[in-house]
XYZ file of C-alpha atoms in Angstrom:
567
model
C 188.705 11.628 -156.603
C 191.154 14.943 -156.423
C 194.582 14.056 -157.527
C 197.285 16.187 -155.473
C 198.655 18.916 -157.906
C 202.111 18.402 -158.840
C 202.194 20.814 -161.656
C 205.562 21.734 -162.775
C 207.343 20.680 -159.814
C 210.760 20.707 -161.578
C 210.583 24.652 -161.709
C 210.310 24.596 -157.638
C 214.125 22.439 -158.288
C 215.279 24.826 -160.791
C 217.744 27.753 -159.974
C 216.071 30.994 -160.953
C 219.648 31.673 -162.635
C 220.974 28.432 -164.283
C 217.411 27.014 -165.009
C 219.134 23.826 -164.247
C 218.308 21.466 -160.556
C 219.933 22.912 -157.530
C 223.675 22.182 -157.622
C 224.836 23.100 -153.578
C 221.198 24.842 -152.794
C 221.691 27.895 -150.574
C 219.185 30.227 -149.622
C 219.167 34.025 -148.710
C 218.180 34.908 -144.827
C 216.465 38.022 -145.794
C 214.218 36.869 -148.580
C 214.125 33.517 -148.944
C 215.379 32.965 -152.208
C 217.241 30.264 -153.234
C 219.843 29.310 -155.835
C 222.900 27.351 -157.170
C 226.153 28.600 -154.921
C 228.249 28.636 -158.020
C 225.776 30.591 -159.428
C 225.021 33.332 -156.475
C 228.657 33.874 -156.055
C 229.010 33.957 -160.028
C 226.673 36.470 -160.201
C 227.793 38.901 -157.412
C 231.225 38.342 -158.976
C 234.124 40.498 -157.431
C 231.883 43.131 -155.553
C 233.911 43.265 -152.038
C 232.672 45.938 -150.380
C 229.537 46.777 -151.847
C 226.360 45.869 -151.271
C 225.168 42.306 -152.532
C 221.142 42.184 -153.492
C 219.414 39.448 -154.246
C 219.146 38.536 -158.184
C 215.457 38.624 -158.067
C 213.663 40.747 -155.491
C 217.225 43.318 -155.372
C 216.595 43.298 -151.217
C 220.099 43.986 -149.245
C 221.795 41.359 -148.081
C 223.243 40.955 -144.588
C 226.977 39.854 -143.406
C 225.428 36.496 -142.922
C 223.411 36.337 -146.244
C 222.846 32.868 -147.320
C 223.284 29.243 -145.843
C 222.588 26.270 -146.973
C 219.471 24.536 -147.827
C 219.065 20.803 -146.514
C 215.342 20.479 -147.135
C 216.927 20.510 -150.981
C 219.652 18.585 -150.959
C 218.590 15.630 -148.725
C 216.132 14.768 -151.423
C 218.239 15.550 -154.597
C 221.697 14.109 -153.255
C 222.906 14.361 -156.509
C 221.542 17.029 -158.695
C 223.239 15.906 -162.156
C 221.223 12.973 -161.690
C 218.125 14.534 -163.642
C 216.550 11.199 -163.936
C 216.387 11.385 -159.934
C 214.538 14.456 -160.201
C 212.227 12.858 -162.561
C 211.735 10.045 -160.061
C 210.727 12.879 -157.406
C 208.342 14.627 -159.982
C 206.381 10.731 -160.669
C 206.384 9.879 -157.128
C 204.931 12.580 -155.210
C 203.872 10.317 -152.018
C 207.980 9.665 -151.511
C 208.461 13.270 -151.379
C 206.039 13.617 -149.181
C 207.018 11.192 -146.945
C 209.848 13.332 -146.688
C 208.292 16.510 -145.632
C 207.502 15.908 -142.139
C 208.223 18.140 -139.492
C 210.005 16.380 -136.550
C 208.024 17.904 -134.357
C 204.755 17.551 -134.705
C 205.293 14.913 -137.059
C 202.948 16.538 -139.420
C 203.476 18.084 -143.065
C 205.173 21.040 -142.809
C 203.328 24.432 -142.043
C 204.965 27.744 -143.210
C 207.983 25.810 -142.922
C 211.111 27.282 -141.782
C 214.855 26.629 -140.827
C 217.414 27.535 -138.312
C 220.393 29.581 -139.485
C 223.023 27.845 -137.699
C 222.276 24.568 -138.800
C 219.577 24.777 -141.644
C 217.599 21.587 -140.366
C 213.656 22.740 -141.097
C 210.694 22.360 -138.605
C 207.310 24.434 -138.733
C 207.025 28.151 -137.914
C 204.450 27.264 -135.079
C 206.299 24.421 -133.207
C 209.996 26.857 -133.447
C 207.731 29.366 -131.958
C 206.686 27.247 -128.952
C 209.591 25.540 -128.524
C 211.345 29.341 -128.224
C 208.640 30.221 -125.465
C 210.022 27.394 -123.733
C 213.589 27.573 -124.312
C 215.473 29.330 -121.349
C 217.955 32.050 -121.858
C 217.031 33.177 -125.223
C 217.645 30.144 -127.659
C 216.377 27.242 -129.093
C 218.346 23.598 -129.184
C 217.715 22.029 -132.768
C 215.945 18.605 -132.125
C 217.650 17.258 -134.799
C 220.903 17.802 -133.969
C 220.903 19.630 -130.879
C 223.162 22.763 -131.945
C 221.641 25.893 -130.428
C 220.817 28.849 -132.396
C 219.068 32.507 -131.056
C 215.428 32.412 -130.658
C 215.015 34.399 -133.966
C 217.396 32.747 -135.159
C 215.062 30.871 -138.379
C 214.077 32.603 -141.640
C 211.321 31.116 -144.159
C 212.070 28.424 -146.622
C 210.243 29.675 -149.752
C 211.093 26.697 -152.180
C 209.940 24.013 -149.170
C 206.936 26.178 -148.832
C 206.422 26.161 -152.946
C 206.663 22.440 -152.894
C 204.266 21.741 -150.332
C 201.756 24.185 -151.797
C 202.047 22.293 -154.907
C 201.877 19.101 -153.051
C 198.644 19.657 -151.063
C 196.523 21.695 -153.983
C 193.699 19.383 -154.709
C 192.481 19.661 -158.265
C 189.749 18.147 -160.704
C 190.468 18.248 -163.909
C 189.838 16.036 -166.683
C 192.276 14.300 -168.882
C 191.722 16.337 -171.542
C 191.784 19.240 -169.596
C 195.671 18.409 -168.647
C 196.546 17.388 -172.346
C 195.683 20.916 -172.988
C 197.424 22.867 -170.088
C 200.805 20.474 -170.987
C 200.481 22.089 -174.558
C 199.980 25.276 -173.427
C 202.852 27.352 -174.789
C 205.597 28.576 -172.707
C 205.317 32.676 -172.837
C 208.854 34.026 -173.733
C 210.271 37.548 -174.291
C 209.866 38.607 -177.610
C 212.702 40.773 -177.491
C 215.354 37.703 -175.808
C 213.164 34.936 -176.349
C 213.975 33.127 -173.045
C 211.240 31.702 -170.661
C 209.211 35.003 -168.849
C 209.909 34.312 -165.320
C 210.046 37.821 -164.252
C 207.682 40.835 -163.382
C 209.063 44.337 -163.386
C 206.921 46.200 -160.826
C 208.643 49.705 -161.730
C 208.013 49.329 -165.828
C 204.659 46.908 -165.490
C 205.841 44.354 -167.758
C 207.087 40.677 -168.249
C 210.464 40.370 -167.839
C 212.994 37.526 -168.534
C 216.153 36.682 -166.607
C 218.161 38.674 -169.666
C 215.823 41.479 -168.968
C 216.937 41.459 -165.571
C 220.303 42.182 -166.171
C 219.621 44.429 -168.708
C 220.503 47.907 -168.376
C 216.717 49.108 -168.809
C 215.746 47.094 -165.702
C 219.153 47.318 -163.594
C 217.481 49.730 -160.626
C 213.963 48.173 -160.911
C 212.734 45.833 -158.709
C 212.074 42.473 -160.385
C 209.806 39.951 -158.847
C 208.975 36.418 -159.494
C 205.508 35.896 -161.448
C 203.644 34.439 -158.829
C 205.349 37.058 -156.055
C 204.424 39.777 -158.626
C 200.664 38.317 -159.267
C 199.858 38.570 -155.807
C 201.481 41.702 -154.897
C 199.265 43.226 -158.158
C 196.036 41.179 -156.558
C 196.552 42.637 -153.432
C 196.871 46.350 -154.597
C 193.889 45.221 -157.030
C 192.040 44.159 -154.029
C 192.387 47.691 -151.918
C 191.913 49.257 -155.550
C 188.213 47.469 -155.404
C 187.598 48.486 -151.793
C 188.660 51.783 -152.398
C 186.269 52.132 -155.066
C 183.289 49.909 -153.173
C 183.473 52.888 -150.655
C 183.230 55.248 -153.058
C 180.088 53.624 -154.735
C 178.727 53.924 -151.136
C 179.567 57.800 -151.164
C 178.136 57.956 -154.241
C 175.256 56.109 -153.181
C 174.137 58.052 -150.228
C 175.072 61.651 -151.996
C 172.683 60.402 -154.774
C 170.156 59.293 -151.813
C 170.598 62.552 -150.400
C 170.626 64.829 -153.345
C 167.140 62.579 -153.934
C 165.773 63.963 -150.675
C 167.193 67.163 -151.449
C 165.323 67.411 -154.608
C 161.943 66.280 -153.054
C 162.643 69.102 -150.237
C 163.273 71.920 -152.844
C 160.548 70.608 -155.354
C 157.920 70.911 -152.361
C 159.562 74.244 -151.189
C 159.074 75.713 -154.637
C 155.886 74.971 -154.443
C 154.793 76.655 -151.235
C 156.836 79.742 -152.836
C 154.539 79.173 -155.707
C 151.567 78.881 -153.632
C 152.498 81.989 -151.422
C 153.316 84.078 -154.573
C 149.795 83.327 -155.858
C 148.385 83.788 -152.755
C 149.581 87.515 -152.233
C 148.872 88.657 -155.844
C 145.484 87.464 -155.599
C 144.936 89.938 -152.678
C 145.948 92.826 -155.704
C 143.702 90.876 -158.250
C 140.821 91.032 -156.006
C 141.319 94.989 -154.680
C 141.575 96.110 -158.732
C 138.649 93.796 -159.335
C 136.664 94.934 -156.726
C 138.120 98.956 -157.306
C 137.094 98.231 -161.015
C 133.795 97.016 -160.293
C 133.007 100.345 -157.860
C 133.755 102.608 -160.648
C 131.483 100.709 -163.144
C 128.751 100.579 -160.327
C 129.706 104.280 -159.987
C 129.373 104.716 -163.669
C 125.790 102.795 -163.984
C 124.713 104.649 -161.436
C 125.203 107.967 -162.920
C 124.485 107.262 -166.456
C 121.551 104.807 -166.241
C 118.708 107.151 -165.388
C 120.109 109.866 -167.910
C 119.703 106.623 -170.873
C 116.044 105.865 -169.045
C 114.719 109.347 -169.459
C 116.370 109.867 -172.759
C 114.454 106.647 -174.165
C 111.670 107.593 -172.430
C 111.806 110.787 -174.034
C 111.839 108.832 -177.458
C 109.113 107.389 -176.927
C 107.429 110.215 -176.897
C 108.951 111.799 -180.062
C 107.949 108.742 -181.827
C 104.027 109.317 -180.973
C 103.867 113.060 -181.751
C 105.804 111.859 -185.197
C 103.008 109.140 -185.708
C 100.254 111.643 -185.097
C 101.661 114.345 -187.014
C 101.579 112.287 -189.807
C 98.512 110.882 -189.467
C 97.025 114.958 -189.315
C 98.598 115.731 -192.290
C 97.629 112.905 -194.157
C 94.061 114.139 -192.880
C 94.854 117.649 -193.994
C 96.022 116.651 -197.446
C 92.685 114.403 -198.607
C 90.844 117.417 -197.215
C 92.695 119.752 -199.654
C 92.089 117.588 -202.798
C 88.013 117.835 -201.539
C 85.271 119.284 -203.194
C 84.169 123.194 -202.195
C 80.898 121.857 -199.966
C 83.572 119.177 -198.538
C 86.220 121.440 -197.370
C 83.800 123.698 -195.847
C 81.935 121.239 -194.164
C 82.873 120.953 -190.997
C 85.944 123.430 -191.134
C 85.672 124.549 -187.757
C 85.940 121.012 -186.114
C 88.828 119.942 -188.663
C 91.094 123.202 -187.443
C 90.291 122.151 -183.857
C 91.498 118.744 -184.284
C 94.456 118.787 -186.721
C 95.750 121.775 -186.982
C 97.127 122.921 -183.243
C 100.673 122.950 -184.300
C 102.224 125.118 -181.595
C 101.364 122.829 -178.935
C 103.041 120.460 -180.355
C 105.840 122.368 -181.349
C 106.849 123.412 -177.980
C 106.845 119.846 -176.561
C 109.282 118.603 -178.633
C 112.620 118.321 -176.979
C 115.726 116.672 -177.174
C 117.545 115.199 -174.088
C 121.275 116.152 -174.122
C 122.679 116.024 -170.559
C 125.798 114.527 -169.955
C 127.849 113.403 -167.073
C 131.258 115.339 -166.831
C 133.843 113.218 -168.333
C 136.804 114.066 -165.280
C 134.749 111.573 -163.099
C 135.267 108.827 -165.350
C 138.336 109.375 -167.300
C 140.901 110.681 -164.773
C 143.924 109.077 -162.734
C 142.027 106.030 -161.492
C 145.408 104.226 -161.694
C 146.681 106.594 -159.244
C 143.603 106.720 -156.567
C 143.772 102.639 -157.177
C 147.311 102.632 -156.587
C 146.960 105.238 -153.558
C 143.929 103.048 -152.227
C 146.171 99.483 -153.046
C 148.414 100.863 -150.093
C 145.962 99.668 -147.460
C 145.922 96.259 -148.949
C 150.074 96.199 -149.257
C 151.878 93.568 -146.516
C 154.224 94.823 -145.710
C 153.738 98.498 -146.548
C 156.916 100.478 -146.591
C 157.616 101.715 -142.670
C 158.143 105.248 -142.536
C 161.662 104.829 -139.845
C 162.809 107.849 -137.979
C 166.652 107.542 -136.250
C 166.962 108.239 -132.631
C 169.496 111.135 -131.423
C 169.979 109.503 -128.197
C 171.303 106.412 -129.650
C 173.477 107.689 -132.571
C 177.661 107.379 -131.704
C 178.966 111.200 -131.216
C 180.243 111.257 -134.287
C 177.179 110.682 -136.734
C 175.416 113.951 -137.081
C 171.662 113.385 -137.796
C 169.578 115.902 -139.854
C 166.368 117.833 -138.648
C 164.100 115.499 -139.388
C 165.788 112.541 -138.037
C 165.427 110.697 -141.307
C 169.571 111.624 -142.534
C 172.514 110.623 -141.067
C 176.422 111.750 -142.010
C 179.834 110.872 -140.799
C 181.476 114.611 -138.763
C 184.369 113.975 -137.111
C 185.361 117.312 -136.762
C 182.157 118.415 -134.824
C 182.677 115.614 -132.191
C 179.149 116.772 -130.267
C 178.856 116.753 -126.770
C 175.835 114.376 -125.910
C 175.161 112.289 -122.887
C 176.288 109.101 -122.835
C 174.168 106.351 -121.790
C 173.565 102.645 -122.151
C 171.547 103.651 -125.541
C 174.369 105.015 -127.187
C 177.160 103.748 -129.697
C 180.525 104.357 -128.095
C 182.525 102.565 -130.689
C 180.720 101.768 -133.578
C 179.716 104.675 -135.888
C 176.155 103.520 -135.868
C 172.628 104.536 -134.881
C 169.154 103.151 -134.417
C 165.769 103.978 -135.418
C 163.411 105.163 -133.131
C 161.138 102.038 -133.647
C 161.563 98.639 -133.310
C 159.671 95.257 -133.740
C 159.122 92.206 -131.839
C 156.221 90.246 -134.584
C 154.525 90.984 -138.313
C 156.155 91.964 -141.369
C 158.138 95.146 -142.123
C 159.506 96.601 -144.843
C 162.044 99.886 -145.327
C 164.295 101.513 -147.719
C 167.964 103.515 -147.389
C 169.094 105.775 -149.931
C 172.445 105.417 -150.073
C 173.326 106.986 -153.360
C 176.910 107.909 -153.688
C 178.336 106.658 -149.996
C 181.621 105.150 -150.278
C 180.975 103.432 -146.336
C 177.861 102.639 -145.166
C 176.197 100.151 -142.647
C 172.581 98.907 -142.934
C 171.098 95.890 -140.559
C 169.224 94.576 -137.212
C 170.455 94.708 -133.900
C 169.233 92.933 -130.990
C 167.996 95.228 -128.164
C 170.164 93.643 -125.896
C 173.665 93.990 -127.669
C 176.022 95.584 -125.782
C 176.702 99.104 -127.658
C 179.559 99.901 -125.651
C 181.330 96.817 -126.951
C 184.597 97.111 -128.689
C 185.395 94.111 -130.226
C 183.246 93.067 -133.839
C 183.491 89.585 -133.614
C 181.747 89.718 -129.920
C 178.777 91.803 -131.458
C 178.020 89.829 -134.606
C 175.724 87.009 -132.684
C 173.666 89.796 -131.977
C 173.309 91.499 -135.107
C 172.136 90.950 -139.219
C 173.867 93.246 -141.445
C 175.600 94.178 -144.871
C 178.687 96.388 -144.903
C 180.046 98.548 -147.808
C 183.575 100.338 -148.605
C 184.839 101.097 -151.756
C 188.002 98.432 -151.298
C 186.145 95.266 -149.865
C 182.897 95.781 -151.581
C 179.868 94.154 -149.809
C 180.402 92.102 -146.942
C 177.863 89.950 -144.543
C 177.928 90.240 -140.789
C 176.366 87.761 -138.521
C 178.278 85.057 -136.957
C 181.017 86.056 -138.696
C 182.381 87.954 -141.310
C 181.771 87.087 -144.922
C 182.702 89.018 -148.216
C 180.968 88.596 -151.526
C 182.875 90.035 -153.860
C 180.329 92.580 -154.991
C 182.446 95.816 -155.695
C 179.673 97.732 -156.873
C 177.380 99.885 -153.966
C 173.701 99.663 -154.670
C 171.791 103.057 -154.609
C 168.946 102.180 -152.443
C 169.601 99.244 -150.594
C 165.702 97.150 -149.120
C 165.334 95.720 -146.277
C 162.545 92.996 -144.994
C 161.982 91.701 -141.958
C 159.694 88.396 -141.485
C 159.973 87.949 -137.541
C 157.243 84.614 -137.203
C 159.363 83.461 -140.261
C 162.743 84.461 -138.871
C 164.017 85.809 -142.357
C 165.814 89.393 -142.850
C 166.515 89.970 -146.161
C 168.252 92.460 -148.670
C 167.408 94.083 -151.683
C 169.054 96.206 -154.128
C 166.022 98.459 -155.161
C 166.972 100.032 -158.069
C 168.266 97.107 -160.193
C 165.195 94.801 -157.937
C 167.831 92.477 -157.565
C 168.010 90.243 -153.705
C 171.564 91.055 -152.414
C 171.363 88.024 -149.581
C 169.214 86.753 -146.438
C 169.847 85.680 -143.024
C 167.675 82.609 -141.320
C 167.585 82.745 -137.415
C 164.762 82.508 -134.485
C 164.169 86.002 -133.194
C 163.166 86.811 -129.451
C 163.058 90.459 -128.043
C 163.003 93.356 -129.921
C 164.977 93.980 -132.503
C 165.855 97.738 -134.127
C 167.067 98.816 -137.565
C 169.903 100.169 -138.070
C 172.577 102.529 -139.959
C 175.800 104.166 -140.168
C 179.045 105.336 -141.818
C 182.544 105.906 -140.770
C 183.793 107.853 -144.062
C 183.252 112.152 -144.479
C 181.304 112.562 -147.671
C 178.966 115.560 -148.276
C 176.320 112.141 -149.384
C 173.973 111.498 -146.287
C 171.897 108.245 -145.775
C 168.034 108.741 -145.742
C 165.538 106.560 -144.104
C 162.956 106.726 -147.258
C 159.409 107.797 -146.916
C 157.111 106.973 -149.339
C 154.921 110.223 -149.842
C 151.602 110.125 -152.189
């Protein structure tokens, strides 16, 4: 059966300062604390007019700063009567008897006691008797002084008792032989009793330390005050980092799904690069396998007649020899032999000139150009109708370019004259503000694809416009939900517009800047040609028609060119 937990009740007695039992208990309003008078007043010593802290927690004190405790001395009449206090420690159920509050008639809960007459009663039943107390006080039941509804402060050494009191342990025997020869923890550098925690320093303190001048301005607690001040910040410390672990563990969920979605989207990338350099595989294989169609075609019959033709040779060599090996056992005959028969022999093997003049020797050849030439070229030339997108051939339009931008003949240059300021008619198509001007063409679906040489502009403008932006606009900011472009000058470097501005931090101008526009896709994206490097890309869902454009606010003898690829 659970034994109630005395523990070492005698340090609940003990003044924090003299270690010895209460002598005159009194107890601070403010904290709680309590102590020996003698001792309180010894340790303040003669500090009139200053401020008086308590010894242990260094709180402020009030005008009114301590009273005394009866829940102390009504049980320890006597306090140099130790062997009294050893009677109290050996007889807990008398001590509890004596712990009732005299209201509810009930151990006391967070027990507290009135400041004008110190009697004690339970936080709970003060607070209910206040609600019911007219005028703003509270009549002591006990001995009917009145006192202002706050009027009570917390007992701390009642409270310490009880909790010792009511703890319900199991432990065996042995288990307490060993806790009661435990060693008491002392300061190595005073060795007195560690009573003390120093929350400003993190260490163990004793009641020397306290004084010492190492600790004067810290603020000192008692162990068990300091334990749970050190659990509690433990205990948000833990939280803290349990709702971090559940940051972590959704970033790591989403970086997860993040890596699934960029795994898969690599792969379509994959799939669509294949896809579109198959298209060139299969033109070169099937422009290769013309040209060796071509080439059978013209060389075959030329090899036919040519074998057919040594066929021939072969025959007339096999009967020529077979005549002359005729003609030479004829020669080696006798007289009558050879003559026998001459005229027939001559007929029959010796008719050389008709052979001679069929023997010939097939030598035509094909001319080479047909074959070896530039069949990289033509292929290249020919891969242009296979190319998606092929490179647009964009022409500005004078009747949208701001009065300032003078275009060349051919509608395919544009430069920055201030000093010519043309006349023109103004009309809804036209720039008013914005040095700008748009190509002739514009597209609403497919894929297009066209270069800008911009080669040695200091300011310069390439992009898509909606057709309905306003171009008489003067404000940026109100055109940039209506428009996808890169900007250039020579002190901000590149910059994005769309939505808003954003710079990059690239200081150095490209010399031909690409541009490609996926409208089913809703990508517009930009190259740098020269270095084939991607400068950035915009995402959106395109409706209407949108138009390229260009411009430049800076006069440089440079003009932008809409490039046409010429073969």
């Amino acid at each position: 059966m659970a034994k109630k937990n005395i523990g070492n009740m005698a340090d609940d007695l003990n003044c924090p300062i003299c270690h010895q039992v209460f002598k005159d208990p009194v107890v601070l309003q403010s904290c709680g604390h309590n102590f020996c008078r003698t001792c309180l007043q010894g340790q303040w010593g003669d500090a009139e007019g200053q401020d008086k802290k308590c010894p242990i927690c260094k709180e402020s004190l009030p005008a009114d700063m301590f009273t005394f405790n009866i829940a102390l001395v009504e049980k320890v009449k006597e306090p140099e009567n130790k062997e009294m206090v050893r009677q109290i420690m050996l007889d807990p159920q008398d001590i509890s008897d004596q712990l009732i509050c005299s209201l509810c008639n009930k151990t006391f809960r967070d027990p507290v006691f009135l400041k004008t007459c110190r009697h004690n009663f339970c936080h709970e039943c003060v607070q209910k008797r206040s609600t019911a107390t007219d005028q703003g006080e509270i009549e002591c039941p006990i001995c009917k002084q009145k006192c202002p509804r706050d009027g009570y402060a917390y007992n701390r050494v009642l409270a310490n008792l009880l909790e010792r009191i009511n703890r319900p342990v199991n432990r065996e025997e042995g288990q307490e032989e060993k806790q009661a020869s435990d060693p008491v923890h002392k300061c190595e550098a005073h060795k007195e009793r560690i009573t003390l925690f120093c929350l400003d320093d993190e260490t163990l303190c004793c009641l020397v330390c306290r004084d010492s001048f190492q600790h004067q301005s810290h603020k000192l607690l008692p162990l068990t005050d300091a334990s749970n001040v050190i659990q509690s910040n433990l205990f948000r410390n833990i939280q803290k980092q349990l709702g971090i672990v559940n940051e972590v563990k959704n970033a790591k969920t989403e970086q997860e799904q993040k890596i699934t979605e960029h795994k898969a989207h690599k792969q379509q990338l994959a799939e669509h690069i294949t896809k579109e350099f198959k298209k060139l595989h299969k033109f070169l294989d099937d422009a290769q396998q013309e040209h060796r169609q071509q080439l059978d075609a013209t060389y075959d019959p030329i090899l036919k007649e040519m074998e057919r033709n040594m066929e021939n040779l072969v025959k007339k060599q096999e009967d020529l020899e077979k005549n002359l090996e005729e003609c030479q056992k004829k020669l080696v005959a006798s007289d009558v032999k050879i003559l026998q028969d001459i005229a027939e022999f001559i007929r029959r093997h010796c008719k050389t000139g008709e052979i001679e003049e069929n023997i010939t020797v097939i030598k035509e050849k094909p001319p080479e150009g047909l074959f070896k030439g530039p069949l990289q070229y033509y292929a290249w030339k020919d891969m242009l109708s296979v190319v998606q997108p092929a490179a647009s051939t964009l022409t500005l339009d004078p009747e949208t370019a701001h009065r300032n931008l003078l275009l060349s003949e051919d509608f395919i240059g544009v430069s920055y004259k201030p000093s010519v300021f043309r006349r023109v008619v103004d009309s809804p198509k036209r720039f008013s503000n914005f040095d700008l001007a748009l190509t002739s063409e514009g597209f609403n679906n497919g894929r297009h694809y066209w270069e800008v040489e911009i080669d040695g502009k200091k300011d310069w403008d390439i992009g898509l416009i909606k057709e309905t932006l306003n171009r008489k606009e003067r404000n940026l900011i109100l055109l940039l939900d209506d428009l996808w472009g890169v900007s250039y000058n020579n002190q901000l470097g590149l910059s994005l517009l769309s939505e808003s501005i954003t710079i990059l931090g690239i200081y150095e101008s490209p010399k031909r800047v690409g541009v490609y526009l996926d409208y089913e896709g809703g990508q517009i994206s930009f190259y740098d040609v020269q270095k084939k490097t991607h400068l950035c890309s915009f995402s959106a869902t395109f409706a209407g028609r949108l138009y390229p454009y260009v411009g430049t606010s800076r006069a440089e003898d440079a003009l932008m060119n809409m490039v046409h690829i010429r073969l």
